PDB file of C-alpha atoms and ligand atoms in Angstrom:
ATOM      1  CA  MET A 683      16.669 -12.204  -7.936  1.00 95.00           C
ATOM      2  CA  LYS A 684      12.866 -12.133  -8.393  1.00 98.00           C
ATOM      3  CA  VAL A 685      10.635  -9.974  -6.294  1.00 98.00           C
ATOM      4  CA  LEU A 686       6.834  -9.934  -6.154  1.00 98.00           C
ATOM      5  CA  VAL A 687       4.863  -6.602  -5.503  1.00 98.00           C
ATOM      6  CA  ALA A 688       1.503  -7.595  -4.673  1.00 98.00           C
ATOM      7  CA  TYR A 689      -1.190  -5.065  -3.954  1.00 98.00           C
ATOM      8  CA  GLU A 690      -5.046  -4.531  -3.285  1.00 98.00           C
ATOM      9  CA  SER A 691      -6.698  -1.400  -4.689  1.00 98.00           C
ATOM     10  CA  LYS A 692     -10.260  -0.352  -5.035  1.00 96.00           C
ATOM     11  CA  TYR A 693     -10.139   2.758  -7.129  1.00 96.00           C
ATOM     12  CA  GLY A 694      -6.448   2.588  -8.606  1.00 97.00           C
ATOM     13  CA  ALA A 695      -4.360   4.806  -6.373  1.00 98.00           C
ATOM     14  CA  THR A 696      -2.593   1.876  -4.633  1.00 98.00           C
ATOM     15  CA  GLN A 697      -2.193   0.070  -7.969  1.00 98.00           C
ATOM     16  CA  GLY A 698      -0.353   3.209  -9.107  1.00 98.00           C
ATOM     17  CA  ILE A 699       1.964   2.926  -6.008  1.00 98.00           C
ATOM     18  CA  ALA A 700       2.564  -0.736  -6.599  1.00 98.00           C
ATOM     19  CA  GLU A 701       3.517  -0.151 -10.152  1.00 98.00           C
ATOM     20  CA  ARG A 702       5.761   2.644  -9.288  1.00 98.00           C
ATOM     21  CA  ILE A 703       7.755   0.664  -6.685  1.00 98.00           C
ATOM     22  CA  GLY A 704       7.886  -2.188  -9.017  1.00 98.00           C
ATOM     23  CA  GLU A 705       9.351   0.014 -11.964  1.00 98.00           C
ATOM     24  CA  ARG A 706      11.879   1.533  -9.533  1.00 97.00           C
ATOM     25  CA  LEU A 707      12.846  -2.071  -8.340  1.00 97.00           C
ATOM     26  CA  ARG A 708      13.360  -3.179 -12.093  1.00 97.00           C
ATOM     27  CA  GLY A 709      15.615  -0.118 -12.375  1.00 96.00           C
ATOM     28  CA  HIS A 710      17.942  -1.781  -9.962  1.00 96.00           C
ATOM     29  CA  GLY A 711      18.135  -4.827 -12.187  1.00 95.00           C
ATOM     30  CA  LEU A 712      15.764  -6.974 -10.103  1.00 97.00           C
ATOM     31  CA  GLU A 713      13.280  -9.197 -11.910  1.00 97.00           C
ATOM     32  CA  VAL A 714       9.751  -7.837 -10.643  1.00 98.00           C
ATOM     33  CA  GLU A 715       6.353  -8.864 -11.031  1.00 98.00           C
ATOM     34  CA  VAL A 716       3.447  -6.579  -9.940  1.00 98.00           C
ATOM     35  CA  VAL A 717       0.212  -8.470  -9.275  1.00 98.00           C
ATOM     36  CA  ARG A 718      -3.133  -7.941  -7.592  1.00 97.00           C
ATOM     37  CA  CYS A 719      -3.172 -10.072  -4.354  1.00 97.00           C
ATOM     38  CA  SER A 720      -6.594 -11.541  -5.195  1.00 94.00           C
ATOM     39  CA  VAL A 721      -5.487 -12.647  -8.750  1.00 95.00           C
ATOM     40  CA  LEU A 722      -2.179 -14.452  -7.506  1.00 92.00           C
ATOM     41  CA  ARG A 723      -3.254 -15.920  -4.102  1.00 82.00           C
ATOM     42  CA  ASP A 724      -0.231 -18.306  -4.001  1.00 93.00           C
ATOM     43  CA  ALA A 725       3.115 -16.323  -3.365  1.00 96.00           C
ATOM     44  CA  THR A 726       5.709 -19.103  -3.724  1.00 97.00           C
ATOM     45  CA  GLY A 727       8.540 -18.701  -6.189  1.00 97.00           C
ATOM     46  CA  PHE A 728       9.991 -15.363  -5.356  1.00 98.00           C
ATOM     47  CA  ASP A 729      12.967 -14.270  -3.387  1.00 98.00           C
ATOM     48  CA  ALA A 730      11.643 -11.178  -1.756  1.00 98.00           C
ATOM     49  CA  TYR A 731       8.189  -9.619  -1.289  1.00 98.00           C
ATOM     50  CA  VAL A 732       6.354  -6.236  -1.071  1.00 98.00           C
ATOM     51  CA  VAL A 733       2.860  -6.334  -0.137  1.00 98.00           C
ATOM     52  CA  GLY A 734       0.596  -3.272  -0.055  1.00 98.00           C
ATOM     53  CA  SER A 735      -3.060  -2.347   0.198  1.00 98.00           C
ATOM     54  CA  ALA A 736      -5.380   0.794   0.213  1.00 98.00           C
ATOM     55  CA  THR A 737      -6.540   1.524   3.871  1.00 97.00           C
ATOM     56  CA  TYR A 738     -10.175   1.910   4.475  1.00 94.00           C
ATOM     57  CA  GLU A 739     -11.278   2.611   8.051  1.00 92.00           C
ATOM     58  CA  PHE A 740      -7.991   1.796   9.289  1.00 95.00           C
ATOM     59  CA  ASN A 741      -7.972  -1.664   7.628  1.00 97.00           C
ATOM     60  CA  TRP A 742      -6.295  -3.169   4.515  1.00 98.00           C
ATOM     61  CA  ARG A 743      -8.483  -4.511   1.821  1.00 97.00           C
ATOM     62  CA  LYS A 744      -9.781  -8.129   2.359  1.00 97.00           C
ATOM     63  CA  GLY A 745      -7.787  -9.496  -0.642  1.00 97.00           C
ATOM     64  CA  ALA A 746      -4.599  -8.262   0.803  1.00 98.00           C
ATOM     65  CA  ARG A 747      -5.317  -9.478   4.265  1.00 98.00           C
ATOM     66  CA  LYS A 748      -6.185 -12.903   2.994  1.00 97.00           C
ATOM     67  CA  PHE A 749      -3.105 -12.992   0.797  1.00 98.00           C
ATOM     68  CA  VAL A 750      -0.730 -12.348   3.924  1.00 98.00           C
ATOM     69  CA  GLU A 751      -2.612 -14.719   5.997  1.00 97.00           C
ATOM     70  CA  HIS A 752      -2.665 -17.392   3.224  1.00 97.00           C
ATOM     71  CA  ASN A 753       1.029 -16.958   2.470  1.00 98.00           C
ATOM     72  CA  ALA A 754       2.421 -16.176   5.962  1.00 97.00           C
ATOM     73  CA  GLY A 755       4.785 -19.237   5.887  1.00 97.00           C
ATOM     74  CA  VAL A 756       6.429 -17.941   2.685  1.00 98.00           C
ATOM     75  CA  LEU A 757       6.462 -14.115   3.615  1.00 98.00           C
ATOM     76  CA  SER A 758       7.876 -14.885   7.143  1.00 98.00           C
ATOM     77  CA  THR A 759      10.695 -16.885   5.742  1.00 98.00           C
ATOM     78  CA  HIS A 760      11.740 -14.249   2.863  1.00 98.00           C
ATOM     79  CA  PRO A 761      12.517 -10.612   3.079  1.00 98.00           C
ATOM     80  CA  THR A 762       9.043  -8.898   3.112  1.00 98.00           C
ATOM     81  CA  TRP A 763       8.076  -5.264   3.177  1.00 98.00           C
ATOM     82  CA  LEU A 764       4.644  -3.931   3.779  1.00 98.00           C
ATOM     83  CA  PHE A 765       3.092  -0.642   2.711  1.00 98.00           C
ATOM     84  CA  SER A 766      -0.352   0.960   2.775  1.00 98.00           C
ATOM     85  CA  SER A 767      -1.797   3.949   0.787  1.00 97.00           C
ATOM     86  CA  GLY A 768      -4.027   6.124   2.877  1.00 92.00           C
ATOM     87  CA  PRO A 769      -4.059   9.548   4.201  1.00 94.00           C
ATOM     88  CA  LEU A 770      -5.427  12.174   2.063  1.00 94.00           C
ATOM     89  CA  GLY A 771      -4.201  15.898   2.041  1.00 93.00           C
ATOM     90  CA  THR A 772      -0.746  17.386   2.544  1.00 94.00           C
ATOM     91  CA  GLU A 773      -0.697  17.982   6.372  1.00 93.00           C
ATOM     92  CA  THR A 774       2.206  16.338   8.144  1.00 95.00           C
ATOM     93  CA  VAL A 775       0.740  16.613  11.632  1.00 95.00           C
ATOM     94  CA  ASP A 776      -2.933  16.288  12.596  1.00 90.00           C
ATOM     95  CA  LYS A 777      -4.789  18.810  14.897  1.00 88.00           C
ATOM     96  CA  ASP A 778      -3.235  17.129  17.861  1.00 92.00           C
ATOM     97  CA  GLY A 779       0.173  17.551  16.704  1.00 94.00           C
ATOM     98  CA  LYS A 780       0.494  13.848  15.883  1.00 95.00           C
ATOM     99  CA  ASP A 781       2.324  12.462  12.852  1.00 97.00           C
ATOM    100  CA  VAL A 782      -0.259  11.993   9.938  1.00 95.00           C
ATOM    101  CA  LEU A 783       1.568   9.074   8.343  1.00 97.00           C
ATOM    102  CA  LYS A 784       1.967   7.333  11.590  1.00 97.00           C
ATOM    103  CA  GLY A 785      -1.702   7.888  12.656  1.00 95.00           C
ATOM    104  CA  ALA A 786      -2.724   6.368   9.348  1.00 96.00           C
ATOM    105  CA  GLU A 787      -0.979   2.984   9.930  1.00 97.00           C
ATOM    106  CA  PRO A 788      -3.432   0.235   9.243  1.00 98.00           C
ATOM    107  CA  LYS A 789      -4.296  -2.363  11.949  1.00 97.00           C
ATOM    108  CA  GLN A 790      -2.456  -4.930   9.864  1.00 97.00           C
ATOM    109  CA  PHE A 791       1.006  -3.410  10.464  1.00 97.00           C
ATOM    110  CA  ALA A 792       0.595  -4.402  14.097  1.00 95.00           C
ATOM    111  CA  ASP A 793      -1.005  -7.861  13.230  1.00 95.00           C
ATOM    112  CA  PHE A 794       1.251  -8.786  10.351  1.00 96.00           C
ATOM    113  CA  GLY A 795       4.320  -7.691  12.328  1.00 93.00           C
ATOM    114  CA  TYR A 796       3.940 -10.870  14.440  1.00 92.00           C
ATOM    115  CA  LEU A 797       2.999 -12.990  11.592  1.00 96.00           C
ATOM    116  CA  VAL A 798       5.437 -12.291   8.828  1.00 97.00           C
ATOM    117  CA  HIS A 799       8.225 -10.025  10.638  1.00 97.00           C
ATOM    118  CA  PRO A 800       8.480  -7.558   7.898  1.00 98.00           C
ATOM    119  CA  LYS A 801      11.757  -5.808   7.244  1.00 98.00           C
ATOM    120  CA  GLY A 802      10.068  -2.590   6.965  1.00 98.00           C
ATOM    121  CA  THR A 803       6.583  -0.968   6.757  1.00 98.00           C
ATOM    122  CA  GLN A 804       5.408   2.320   5.010  1.00 98.00           C
ATOM    123  CA  VAL A 805       2.459   4.440   4.760  1.00 98.00           C
ATOM    124  CA  PHE A 806       2.123   6.605   1.516  1.00 98.00           C
ATOM    125  CA  ARG A 807      -0.486   9.271   1.061  1.00 98.00           C
ATOM    126  CA  GLY A 808      -3.157   8.229  -1.334  1.00 98.00           C
ATOM    127  CA  ALA A 809      -5.524   9.667  -3.944  1.00 97.00           C
ATOM    128  CA  TYR A 810      -9.339  10.162  -3.870  1.00 94.00           C
ATOM    129  CA  HIS A 811     -11.969  11.635  -6.154  1.00 91.00           C
ATOM    130  CA  HIS A 812     -15.528  11.813  -4.837  1.00 88.00           C
ATOM    131  CA  ASP A 813     -16.949  11.098  -8.476  1.00 87.00           C
ATOM    132  CA  GLU A 814     -15.050   7.903  -8.792  1.00 89.00           C
ATOM    133  CA  THR A 815     -16.605   6.380  -5.659  1.00 88.00           C
ATOM    134  CA  ARG A 816     -19.182   3.438  -5.969  1.00 89.00           C
ATOM    135  CA  GLY A 817     -21.661   1.713  -3.560  1.00 90.00           C
ATOM    136  CA  GLY A 818     -21.488   2.637   0.043  1.00 88.00           C
ATOM    137  CA  ASP A 819     -18.554   4.878  -0.572  1.00 86.00           C
ATOM    138  CA  ARG A 820     -20.660   6.945  -2.923  1.00 87.00           C
ATOM    139  CA  ILE A 821     -23.119   7.615  -0.221  1.00 87.00           C
ATOM    140  CA  LEU A 822     -20.570   8.534   2.194  1.00 84.00           C
ATOM    141  CA  ALA A 823     -18.790  10.870  -0.249  1.00 82.00           C
ATOM    142  CA  TRP A 824     -21.821  12.947  -0.470  1.00 83.00           C
ATOM    143  CA  MET A 825     -22.056  13.609   3.300  1.00 86.00           C
ATOM    144  CA  PRO A 826     -20.627  16.942   4.266  1.00 84.00           C
ATOM    145  CA  ALA A 827     -18.873  15.682   7.287  1.00 84.00           C
ATOM    146  CA  ILE A 828     -17.221  13.087   5.131  1.00 82.00           C
ATOM    147  CA  ARG A 829     -16.161  15.444   2.610  1.00 80.00           C
ATOM    148  CA  ASP A 830     -14.424  17.490   5.247  1.00 78.00           C
ATOM    149  CA  ILE A 831     -12.155  14.302   6.372  1.00 81.00           C
ATOM    150  CA  LEU A 832     -11.617  12.982   2.808  1.00 87.00           C
ATOM    151  CA  PRO A 833     -10.119  15.823   0.712  1.00 90.00           C
ATOM    152  CA  GLU A 834     -10.248  15.284  -2.981  1.00 92.00           C
ATOM    153  CA  GLY A 835      -6.924  14.947  -4.839  1.00 96.00           C
ATOM    154  CA  ASP A 836      -4.139  13.001  -5.829  1.00 98.00           C
ATOM    155  CA  PHE A 837      -1.729  13.399  -2.907  1.00 98.00           C
ATOM    156  CA  ARG A 838       0.727  10.456  -3.925  1.00 98.00           C
ATOM    157  CA  GLU A 839       4.270  11.199  -3.243  1.00 98.00           C
ATOM    158  CA  TRP A 840       6.303   9.627  -5.990  1.00 98.00           C
ATOM    159  CA  GLU A 841       9.671  10.628  -4.490  1.00 98.00           C
ATOM    160  CA  ALA A 842       8.843   8.905  -1.321  1.00 98.00           C
ATOM    161  CA  MET A 843       8.079   5.734  -3.213  1.00 98.00           C
ATOM    162  CA  ASP A 844      11.198   5.891  -5.176  1.00 98.00           C
ATOM    163  CA  ALA A 845      13.224   6.455  -2.011  1.00 98.00           C
ATOM    164  CA  TRP A 846      11.590   3.467  -0.290  1.00 98.00           C
ATOM    165  CA  ALA A 847      12.087   1.227  -3.304  1.00 98.00           C
ATOM    166  CA  ASP A 848      15.691   2.190  -3.441  1.00 97.00           C
ATOM    167  CA  ALA A 849      16.324   1.365   0.227  1.00 97.00           C
ATOM    168  CA  ILE A 850      14.539  -2.135  -0.538  1.00 98.00           C
ATOM    169  CA  ALA A 851      16.834  -2.713  -3.566  1.00 97.00           C
ATOM    170  CA  ASP A 852      19.896  -1.771  -1.253  1.00 97.00           C
ATOM    171  CA  GLU A 853      18.940  -4.203   1.347  1.00 97.00           C
ATOM    172  CA  LEU A 854      18.466  -7.091  -1.400  1.00 97.00           C
ATOM    173  CA  GLY A 855      21.972  -6.336  -2.600  1.00 94.00           C
ATOM    174  CA  ALA A 856      20.749  -5.065  -6.023  1.00 93.00           C
ATOM    175  CA  LYS A 857      22.977  -2.880  -8.201  1.00 76.00           C
ATOM    176  CA  THR A 858      22.649   0.978  -8.151  1.00 70.00           C
ATOM    177  CA  PRO A 859      20.949   2.234 -11.265  1.00 63.00           C
ATOM    178  CA  ALA A 860      23.275   4.138 -13.664  1.00 53.00           C
TER     179      ALA A 860
HETATM  180  C1  LIG B 614     -14.763   5.430   2.618  1.00 73.61           C
HETATM  181  C2  LIG B 614     -13.366   5.700   2.696  1.00 73.61           C
HETATM  182  C3  LIG B 614     -12.554   5.319   3.920  1.00 73.61           C
HETATM  183  C4  LIG B 614     -11.120   5.718   4.025  1.00 73.61           C
HETATM  184  N1  LIG B 614     -10.485   5.226   5.040  1.00 73.61           N
HETATM  185  C5  LIG B 614      -9.317   5.678   5.226  1.00 73.61           C
HETATM  186  C6  LIG B 614      -8.673   5.369   6.502  1.00 73.61           C
HETATM  187  O1  LIG B 614      -9.121   4.695   7.457  1.00 73.61           O
HETATM  188  N2  LIG B 614      -7.251   5.579   6.523  1.00 73.61           N
HETATM  189  C7  LIG B 614      -6.524   6.238   5.574  1.00 73.61           C
HETATM  190  O2  LIG B 614      -5.445   6.557   5.696  1.00 73.61           O
HETATM  191  N3  LIG B 614      -7.328   6.444   4.229  1.00 73.61           N
HETATM  192  C8  LIG B 614      -8.576   6.250   4.195  1.00 73.61           C
HETATM  193  N4  LIG B 614      -9.096   6.493   3.012  1.00 73.61           N
HETATM  194  C9  LIG B 614      -8.550   7.040   1.967  1.00 73.61           C
HETATM  195  C10 LIG B 614      -8.021   5.803   0.862  1.00 73.61           C
HETATM  196  O3  LIG B 614      -7.222   4.965   1.664  1.00 73.61           O
HETATM  197  C11 LIG B 614      -7.175   6.527  -0.185  1.00 73.61           C
HETATM  198  O4  LIG B 614      -8.015   7.229  -0.927  1.00 73.61           O
HETATM  199  C12 LIG B 614      -6.532   5.481  -0.976  1.00 73.61           C
HETATM  200  O5  LIG B 614      -5.346   6.093  -1.743  1.00 73.61           O
HETATM  201  C13 LIG B 614      -7.502   4.776  -1.982  1.00 73.61           C
HETATM  202  O6  LIG B 614      -6.604   3.724  -2.829  1.00 73.61           O
HETATM  203  P1  LIG B 614      -7.275   2.904  -3.913  1.00 73.61           P
HETATM  204  O7  LIG B 614      -7.788   3.796  -4.931  1.00 73.61           O
HETATM  205  O8  LIG B 614      -6.082   1.959  -4.029  1.00 73.61           O
HETATM  206  O9  LIG B 614      -8.495   2.122  -3.319  1.00 73.61           O
HETATM  207  C14 LIG B 614     -10.666   6.169   2.773  1.00 73.61           C
HETATM  208  C15 LIG B 614     -11.154   6.544   1.734  1.00 73.61           C
HETATM  209  C16 LIG B 614     -12.604   6.315   1.670  1.00 73.61           C
HETATM  210  C17 LIG B 614     -13.341   6.525   0.352  1.00 73.61           C
END
């Protein structure tokens, strides 16, 4: 069974998540390709799809949005899962007591829910380093108010990705790793 893991990433954190999920799915005996959305464009030829993007200002990156819209016909007729990488820090609830991962869901989870009927959606914590930012992000990164809401560090939870990939493999009927 061939699985496509397609992603969009600005600074590499989401690419790392996509590669980890791909590697874990391979461990279940699945044939997996991990490709940037804007490079592939046409998603035909796979049996299942995992599509993810970094979240910026509550939205997926444009390349991932276009990829899903362009391939909605294929994605809606095959098992498809969506993920995003976003919240920074380790808190599980925000100052109002709301679940941080739930609150970080990109707008596209709702929009694409209707479009491609994903079997699952998942938010993963991301990574961010002020010194790696470019352009407008670099200007934002130096603003004290922004520094407070964008804590620096690599908060990616590898075990959570593995568990999610294991559940996907299970739903696809793949074998359990030895
Ligand atoms: C300017 C800026 C805006 C961001 N906006 C959000 C956001 O709205 N929601 C969120 O969860 N994370 C947000 N983040 C955090 C990024 O999504 C996170 O760092 C992600 O892991 C980056 O992935 P990438 O390296 O693949 O681009 C933002 C980061 C920056 C620099």
